mmCIF file with all atom_site columns, C-alpha atoms in Angstrom:
data_model
loop_
_atom_site.group_PDB
_atom_site.id
_atom_site.type_symbol
_atom_site.label_atom_id
_atom_site.label_alt_id
_atom_site.label_comp_id
_atom_site.label_asym_id
_atom_site.label_entity_id
_atom_site.label_seq_id
_atom_site.pdbx_PDB_ins_code
_atom_site.Cartn_x
_atom_site.Cartn_y
_atom_site.Cartn_z
_atom_site.occupancy
_atom_site.B_iso_or_equiv
_atom_site.pdbx_formal_charge
_atom_site.auth_seq_id
_atom_site.auth_comp_id
_atom_site.auth_asym_id
_atom_site.auth_atom_id
_atom_site.pdbx_PDB_model_num
ATOM 1   C CA . MET C 1 1   ? -8.222  -111.200 -145.821 1.00 50.00 ? 1   MET C CA 1
ATOM 2   C CA . ALA C 1 2   ? -5.397  -110.035 -143.615 1.00 57.00 ? 2   ALA C CA 1
ATOM 3   C CA . ALA C 1 3   ? -3.414  -113.199 -144.375 1.00 60.00 ? 3   ALA C CA 1
ATOM 4   C CA . GLY C 1 4   ? -3.942  -112.623 -148.088 1.00 59.00 ? 4   GLY C CA 1
ATOM 5   C CA . ALA C 1 5   ? -2.843  -109.004 -147.774 1.00 60.00 ? 5   ALA C CA 1
ATOM 6   C CA . ALA C 1 6   ? 0.276   -110.045 -145.870 1.00 66.00 ? 6   ALA C CA 1
ATOM 7   C CA . ALA C 1 7   ? 1.093   -112.757 -148.426 1.00 66.00 ? 7   ALA C CA 1
ATOM 8   C CA . LEU C 1 8   ? 0.808   -110.274 -151.287 1.00 75.00 ? 8   LEU C CA 1
ATOM 9   C CA . GLY C 1 9   ? 3.419   -107.981 -149.745 1.00 75.00 ? 9   GLY C CA 1
ATOM 10  C CA . SER C 1 10  ? 4.163   -104.929 -151.885 1.00 76.00 ? 10  SER C CA 1
ATOM 11  C CA . LEU C 1 11  ? 1.979   -106.328 -154.691 1.00 77.00 ? 11  LEU C CA 1
ATOM 12  C CA . LYS C 1 12  ? -1.091  -105.066 -152.815 1.00 75.00 ? 12  LYS C CA 1
ATOM 13  C CA . ASP C 1 13  ? 0.066   -101.483 -153.406 1.00 82.00 ? 13  ASP C CA 1
ATOM 14  C CA . SER C 1 14  ? -0.244  -101.825 -157.186 1.00 92.00 ? 14  SER C CA 1
ATOM 15  C CA . TYR C 1 15  ? -3.606  -101.845 -158.972 1.00 95.00 ? 15  TYR C CA 1
ATOM 16  C CA . ALA C 1 16  ? -2.080  -103.724 -161.906 1.00 95.00 ? 16  ALA C CA 1
ATOM 17  C CA . GLY C 1 17  ? -0.450  -106.270 -159.600 1.00 94.00 ? 17  GLY C CA 1
ATOM 18  C CA . LEU C 1 18  ? -3.672  -106.865 -157.697 1.00 95.00 ? 18  LEU C CA 1
ATOM 19  C CA . PHE C 1 19  ? -5.613  -107.193 -160.938 1.00 96.00 ? 19  PHE C CA 1
ATOM 20  C CA . ILE C 1 20  ? -3.197  -109.787 -162.346 1.00 95.00 ? 20  ILE C CA 1
ATOM 21  C CA . PHE C 1 21  ? -3.141  -111.626 -159.025 1.00 95.00 ? 21  PHE C CA 1
ATOM 22  C CA . GLY C 1 22  ? -6.958  -111.744 -158.961 1.00 96.00 ? 22  GLY C CA 1
ATOM 23  C CA . VAL C 1 23  ? -7.176  -112.967 -162.554 1.00 97.00 ? 23  VAL C CA 1
ATOM 24  C CA . VAL C 1 24  ? -4.558  -115.698 -162.201 1.00 96.00 ? 24  VAL C CA 1
ATOM 25  C CA . PHE C 1 25  ? -5.116  -116.903 -158.628 1.00 96.00 ? 25  PHE C CA 1
ATOM 26  C CA . CYS C 1 26  ? -8.918  -116.960 -158.722 1.00 97.00 ? 26  CYS C CA 1
ATOM 27  C CA . SER C 1 27  ? -9.063  -118.555 -162.184 1.00 97.00 ? 27  SER C CA 1
ATOM 28  C CA . VAL C 1 28  ? -6.633  -121.313 -161.175 1.00 97.00 ? 28  VAL C CA 1
ATOM 29  C CA . VAL C 1 29  ? -8.629  -122.003 -158.002 1.00 97.00 ? 29  VAL C CA 1
ATOM 30  C CA . GLU C 1 30  ? -11.926 -121.987 -159.934 1.00 97.00 ? 30  GLU C CA 1
ATOM 31  C CA . TYR C 1 31  ? -10.526 -124.392 -162.560 1.00 97.00 ? 31  TYR C CA 1
ATOM 32  C CA . ILE C 1 32  ? -9.124  -126.823 -159.964 1.00 97.00 ? 32  ILE C CA 1
ATOM 33  C CA . VAL C 1 33  ? -12.248 -126.735 -157.775 1.00 95.00 ? 33  VAL C CA 1
ATOM 34  C CA . GLY C 1 34  ? -14.440 -127.271 -160.851 1.00 94.00 ? 34  GLY C CA 1
ATOM 35  C CA . GLY C 1 35  ? -12.453 -130.380 -161.760 1.00 93.00 ? 35  GLY C CA 1
ATOM 36  C CA . ILE C 1 36  ? -12.573 -131.737 -158.211 1.00 91.00 ? 36  ILE C CA 1
ATOM 37  C CA . LEU C 1 37  ? -16.335 -131.192 -157.958 1.00 87.00 ? 37  LEU C CA 1
ATOM 38  C CA . GLU C 1 38  ? -16.912 -132.881 -161.326 1.00 87.00 ? 38  GLU C CA 1
ATOM 39  C CA . ARG C 1 39  ? -14.986 -135.963 -160.244 1.00 86.00 ? 39  ARG C CA 1
ATOM 40  C CA . LEU C 1 40  ? -16.298 -136.074 -156.693 1.00 83.00 ? 40  LEU C CA 1
ATOM 41  C CA . PHE C 1 41  ? -19.998 -135.422 -157.364 1.00 80.00 ? 41  PHE C CA 1
ATOM 42  C CA . HIS C 1 42  ? -20.227 -136.444 -161.044 1.00 79.00 ? 42  HIS C CA 1
ATOM 43  C CA . SER C 1 43  ? -21.813 -133.062 -161.780 1.00 80.00 ? 43  SER C CA 1
ATOM 44  C CA . LYS C 1 44  ? -20.729 -129.794 -163.349 1.00 85.00 ? 44  LYS C CA 1
ATOM 45  C CA . TRP C 1 45  ? -21.474 -127.163 -160.720 1.00 84.00 ? 45  TRP C CA 1
ATOM 46  C CA . TRP C 1 46  ? -21.043 -124.348 -163.268 1.00 91.00 ? 46  TRP C CA 1
ATOM 47  C CA . ASP C 1 47  ? -20.576 -124.255 -167.014 1.00 92.00 ? 47  ASP C CA 1
ATOM 48  C CA . TYR C 1 48  ? -19.049 -121.467 -169.057 1.00 93.00 ? 48  TYR C CA 1
ATOM 49  C CA . SER C 1 49  ? -18.758 -123.507 -172.266 1.00 92.00 ? 49  SER C CA 1
ATOM 50  C CA . HIS C 1 50  ? -21.193 -121.153 -174.029 1.00 92.00 ? 50  HIS C CA 1
ATOM 51  C CA . MET C 1 51  ? -19.006 -118.151 -173.142 1.00 92.00 ? 51  MET C CA 1
ATOM 52  C CA . ARG C 1 52  ? -16.216 -116.951 -175.400 1.00 92.00 ? 52  ARG C CA 1
ATOM 53  C CA . PHE C 1 53  ? -12.643 -117.660 -174.321 1.00 95.00 ? 53  PHE C CA 1
ATOM 54  C CA . ASN C 1 54  ? -13.416 -120.482 -171.888 1.00 96.00 ? 54  ASN C CA 1
ATOM 55  C CA . ILE C 1 55  ? -11.278 -123.435 -170.818 1.00 96.00 ? 55  ILE C CA 1
ATOM 56  C CA . LYS C 1 56  ? -13.288 -126.675 -170.601 1.00 93.00 ? 56  LYS C CA 1
ATOM 57  C CA . GLY C 1 57  ? -16.285 -124.634 -169.448 1.00 93.00 ? 57  GLY C CA 1
ATOM 58  C CA . ARG C 1 58  ? -14.673 -124.259 -166.009 1.00 95.00 ? 58  ARG C CA 1
ATOM 59  C CA . VAL C 1 59  ? -13.248 -120.752 -166.395 1.00 97.00 ? 59  VAL C CA 1
ATOM 60  C CA . CYS C 1 60  ? -13.843 -117.907 -168.828 1.00 96.00 ? 60  CYS C CA 1
ATOM 61  C CA . LEU C 1 61  ? -12.236 -114.581 -169.625 1.00 97.00 ? 61  LEU C CA 1
ATOM 62  C CA . ARG C 1 62  ? -15.206 -112.474 -168.461 1.00 96.00 ? 62  ARG C CA 1
ATOM 63  C CA . ASN C 1 63  ? -15.146 -113.964 -164.973 1.00 96.00 ? 63  ASN C CA 1
ATOM 64  C CA . ALA C 1 64  ? -11.347 -113.794 -164.826 1.00 97.00 ? 64  ALA C CA 1
ATOM 65  C CA . VAL C 1 65  ? -11.527 -110.050 -165.501 1.00 98.00 ? 65  VAL C CA 1
ATOM 66  C CA . LEU C 1 66  ? -14.230 -109.682 -162.836 1.00 97.00 ? 66  LEU C CA 1
ATOM 67  C CA . PHE C 1 67  ? -11.995 -111.567 -160.380 1.00 97.00 ? 67  PHE C CA 1
ATOM 68  C CA . GLY C 1 68  ? -9.220  -109.075 -161.168 1.00 97.00 ? 68  GLY C CA 1
ATOM 69  C CA . PHE C 1 69  ? -11.441 -106.097 -160.381 1.00 98.00 ? 69  PHE C CA 1
ATOM 70  C CA . GLY C 1 70  ? -12.757 -107.949 -157.331 1.00 97.00 ? 70  GLY C CA 1
ATOM 71  C CA . ALA C 1 71  ? -9.226  -108.360 -155.993 1.00 96.00 ? 71  ALA C CA 1
ATOM 72  C CA . ILE C 1 72  ? -8.675  -104.611 -156.305 1.00 96.00 ? 72  ILE C CA 1
ATOM 73  C CA . ALA C 1 73  ? -11.969 -103.871 -154.524 1.00 96.00 ? 73  ALA C CA 1
ATOM 74  C CA . VAL C 1 74  ? -11.234 -106.306 -151.702 1.00 95.00 ? 74  VAL C CA 1
ATOM 75  C CA . PHE C 1 75  ? -7.578  -105.527 -151.013 1.00 93.00 ? 75  PHE C CA 1
ATOM 76  C CA . ARG C 1 76  ? -7.601  -101.764 -151.634 1.00 93.00 ? 76  ARG C CA 1
ATOM 77  C CA . PHE C 1 77  ? -11.010 -100.818 -150.225 1.00 93.00 ? 77  PHE C CA 1
ATOM 78  C CA . ALA C 1 78  ? -12.876 -103.500 -148.252 1.00 95.00 ? 78  ALA C CA 1
ATOM 79  C CA . GLN C 1 79  ? -9.952  -105.017 -146.349 1.00 92.00 ? 79  GLN C CA 1
ATOM 80  C CA . PRO C 1 80  ? -8.697  -101.719 -144.840 1.00 92.00 ? 80  PRO C CA 1
ATOM 81  C CA . LEU C 1 81  ? -12.252 -100.819 -143.725 1.00 94.00 ? 81  LEU C CA 1
ATOM 82  C CA . VAL C 1 82  ? -12.858 -104.229 -142.160 1.00 94.00 ? 82  VAL C CA 1
ATOM 83  C CA . GLU C 1 83  ? -9.447  -104.173 -140.501 1.00 94.00 ? 83  GLU C CA 1
ATOM 84  C CA . GLY C 1 84  ? -10.235 -100.776 -138.961 1.00 93.00 ? 84  GLY C CA 1
ATOM 85  C CA . VAL C 1 85  ? -13.597 -101.949 -137.608 1.00 94.00 ? 85  VAL C CA 1
ATOM 86  C CA . ILE C 1 86  ? -12.162 -105.184 -136.195 1.00 94.00 ? 86  ILE C CA 1
ATOM 87  C CA . GLY C 1 87  ? -9.288  -103.264 -134.612 1.00 93.00 ? 87  GLY C CA 1
ATOM 88  C CA . GLY C 1 88  ? -11.841 -101.342 -132.540 1.00 95.00 ? 88  GLY C CA 1
ATOM 89  C CA . ILE C 1 89  ? -13.348 -104.493 -131.004 1.00 95.00 ? 89  ILE C CA 1
ATOM 90  C CA . PRO C 1 90  ? -11.841 -105.614 -127.674 1.00 96.00 ? 90  PRO C CA 1
ATOM 91  C CA . THR C 1 91  ? -9.581  -108.684 -127.973 1.00 95.00 ? 91  THR C CA 1
ATOM 92  C CA . LYS C 1 92  ? -11.714 -111.007 -125.801 1.00 96.00 ? 92  LYS C CA 1
ATOM 93  C CA . MET C 1 93  ? -14.802 -110.143 -127.810 1.00 96.00 ? 93  MET C CA 1
ATOM 94  C CA . ARG C 1 94  ? -12.912 -110.747 -131.085 1.00 95.00 ? 94  ARG C CA 1
ATOM 95  C CA . ILE C 1 95  ? -11.906 -114.198 -129.821 1.00 96.00 ? 95  ILE C CA 1
ATOM 96  C CA . ALA C 1 96  ? -15.494 -115.018 -128.828 1.00 97.00 ? 96  ALA C CA 1
ATOM 97  C CA . ILE C 1 97  ? -16.842 -113.830 -132.192 1.00 96.00 ? 97  ILE C CA 1
ATOM 98  C CA . THR C 1 98  ? -14.174 -115.847 -134.004 1.00 96.00 ? 98  THR C CA 1
ATOM 99  C CA . VAL C 1 99  ? -15.083 -119.003 -132.065 1.00 98.00 ? 99  VAL C CA 1
ATOM 100 C CA . ILE C 1 100 ? -18.814 -118.512 -132.721 1.00 98.00 ? 100 ILE C CA 1
ATOM 101 C CA . PHE C 1 101 ? -18.307 -117.940 -136.444 1.00 97.00 ? 101 PHE C CA 1
ATOM 102 C CA . GLY C 1 102 ? -15.832 -120.838 -136.591 1.00 98.00 ? 102 GLY C CA 1
ATOM 103 C CA . ILE C 1 103 ? -18.371 -123.214 -135.066 1.00 98.00 ? 103 ILE C CA 1
ATOM 104 C CA . ALA C 1 104 ? -21.094 -121.937 -137.407 1.00 98.00 ? 104 ALA C CA 1
ATOM 105 C CA . PHE C 1 105 ? -18.747 -122.469 -140.370 1.00 97.00 ? 105 PHE C CA 1
ATOM 106 C CA . VAL C 1 106 ? -17.954 -126.063 -139.376 1.00 97.00 ? 106 VAL C CA 1
ATOM 107 C CA . VAL C 1 107 ? -21.649 -126.887 -138.822 1.00 97.00 ? 107 VAL C CA 1
ATOM 108 C CA . ASP C 1 108 ? -22.593 -125.353 -142.181 1.00 96.00 ? 108 ASP C CA 1
ATOM 109 C CA . LEU C 1 109 ? -19.730 -127.144 -143.937 1.00 93.00 ? 109 LEU C CA 1
ATOM 110 C CA . ALA C 1 110 ? -20.807 -130.497 -142.488 1.00 94.00 ? 110 ALA C CA 1
ATOM 111 C CA . ALA C 1 111 ? -24.461 -129.941 -143.440 1.00 93.00 ? 111 ALA C CA 1
ATOM 112 C CA . SER C 1 112 ? -23.527 -128.796 -146.953 1.00 88.00 ? 112 SER C CA 1
ATOM 113 C CA . ALA C 1 113 ? -21.194 -131.754 -147.468 1.00 85.00 ? 113 ALA C CA 1
ATOM 114 C CA . ARG C 1 114 ? -23.907 -134.126 -146.283 1.00 87.00 ? 114 ARG C CA 1
ATOM 115 C CA . ARG C 1 115 ? -26.452 -132.628 -148.721 1.00 87.00 ? 115 ARG C CA 1
ATOM 116 C CA . ALA C 1 116 ? -23.933 -132.634 -151.567 1.00 80.00 ? 116 ALA C CA 1
ATOM 117 C CA . TRP C 1 117 ? -23.055 -136.268 -150.904 1.00 79.00 ? 117 TRP C CA 1
ATOM 118 C CA . ALA C 1 118 ? -26.768 -137.178 -150.906 1.00 81.00 ? 118 ALA C CA 1
ATOM 119 C CA . TYR C 1 119 ? -27.122 -135.275 -154.201 1.00 76.00 ? 119 TYR C CA 1
ATOM 120 C CA . ARG C 1 120 ? -24.192 -137.266 -155.626 1.00 72.00 ? 120 ARG C CA 1
ATOM 121 C CA . LYS C 1 121 ? -26.063 -140.517 -155.062 1.00 72.00 ? 121 LYS C CA 1
ATOM 122 C CA . THR C 1 122 ? -28.849 -139.262 -157.360 1.00 74.00 ? 122 THR C CA 1
ATOM 123 C CA . GLN C 1 123 ? -26.335 -138.428 -160.105 1.00 64.00 ? 123 GLN C CA 1
ATOM 124 C CA . GLU C 1 124 ? -24.779 -141.832 -160.718 1.00 61.00 ? 124 GLU C CA 1
ATOM 125 C CA . GLY C 1 125 ? -24.350 -142.708 -164.383 1.00 60.00 ? 125 GLY C CA 1
ATOM 126 C CA . ASP C 1 126 ? -22.141 -141.934 -167.355 1.00 57.00 ? 126 ASP C CA 1
ATOM 127 C CA . LYS C 1 127 ? -23.266 -138.392 -168.106 1.00 64.00 ? 127 LYS C CA 1
ATOM 128 C CA . LEU C 1 128 ? -22.272 -135.310 -166.078 1.00 62.00 ? 128 LEU C CA 1
ATOM 129 C CA . ARG C 1 129 ? -25.248 -133.314 -164.857 1.00 63.00 ? 129 ARG C CA 1
ATOM 130 C CA . LEU C 1 130 ? -25.212 -129.528 -164.931 1.00 62.00 ? 130 LEU C CA 1
ATOM 131 C CA . VAL C 1 131 ? -26.053 -127.807 -161.653 1.00 62.00 ? 131 VAL C CA 1
ATOM 132 C CA . PHE C 1 132 ? -25.648 -124.136 -162.690 1.00 60.00 ? 132 PHE C CA 1
ATOM 133 C CA . LYS C 1 133 ? -25.200 -122.478 -166.077 1.00 61.00 ? 133 LYS C CA 1
ATOM 134 C CA . ALA C 1 134 ? -23.835 -118.944 -166.196 1.00 63.00 ? 134 ALA C CA 1
ATOM 135 C CA . HIS C 1 135 ? -25.655 -116.331 -168.250 1.00 60.00 ? 135 HIS C CA 1
ATOM 136 C CA . ARG C 1 136 ? -23.990 -114.045 -170.734 1.00 57.00 ? 136 ARG C CA 1
#
C-alpha cells in the first residue's frame, strides 16, 4: 500500500483523483487478468455479462464504481492506520514478519497454481466454463 501511495503522489490527497484512479486502474487490471485466466485455464473465472454496462463480461460499471470507493477507503483511511501500526513495530520484528508472510505467500501461490493447473486439465474442450457468476 505504501508503494501505491507513493506512486500516486499528490493524487492521493484528492477524493476525486483517488476515485478515478480506482475506477480506471482496477478495471484495467480486472479486464486484463480476466483475459489471461480465460486463455490460460480455458475458463471464465467471473462473468458480468448479465450486468448492465459490461465489457465482454470481464468488467462492469457497478464494480468499477465500487473499486473507486474502495481506493478512497484504502488510501485515505486504511493505509494511514496500517502505516501507523507498522511504524510502532521494531525494525527486526518487521523484517521477520515480512519474511514469514513472504514465505507463506509463495507457498500459497504455488499450491493455488498447482490446483488451478489441475483444474485446467478437466476443462479441455471448445467451450469456456464459468467458475463464478456475479449477482446483481
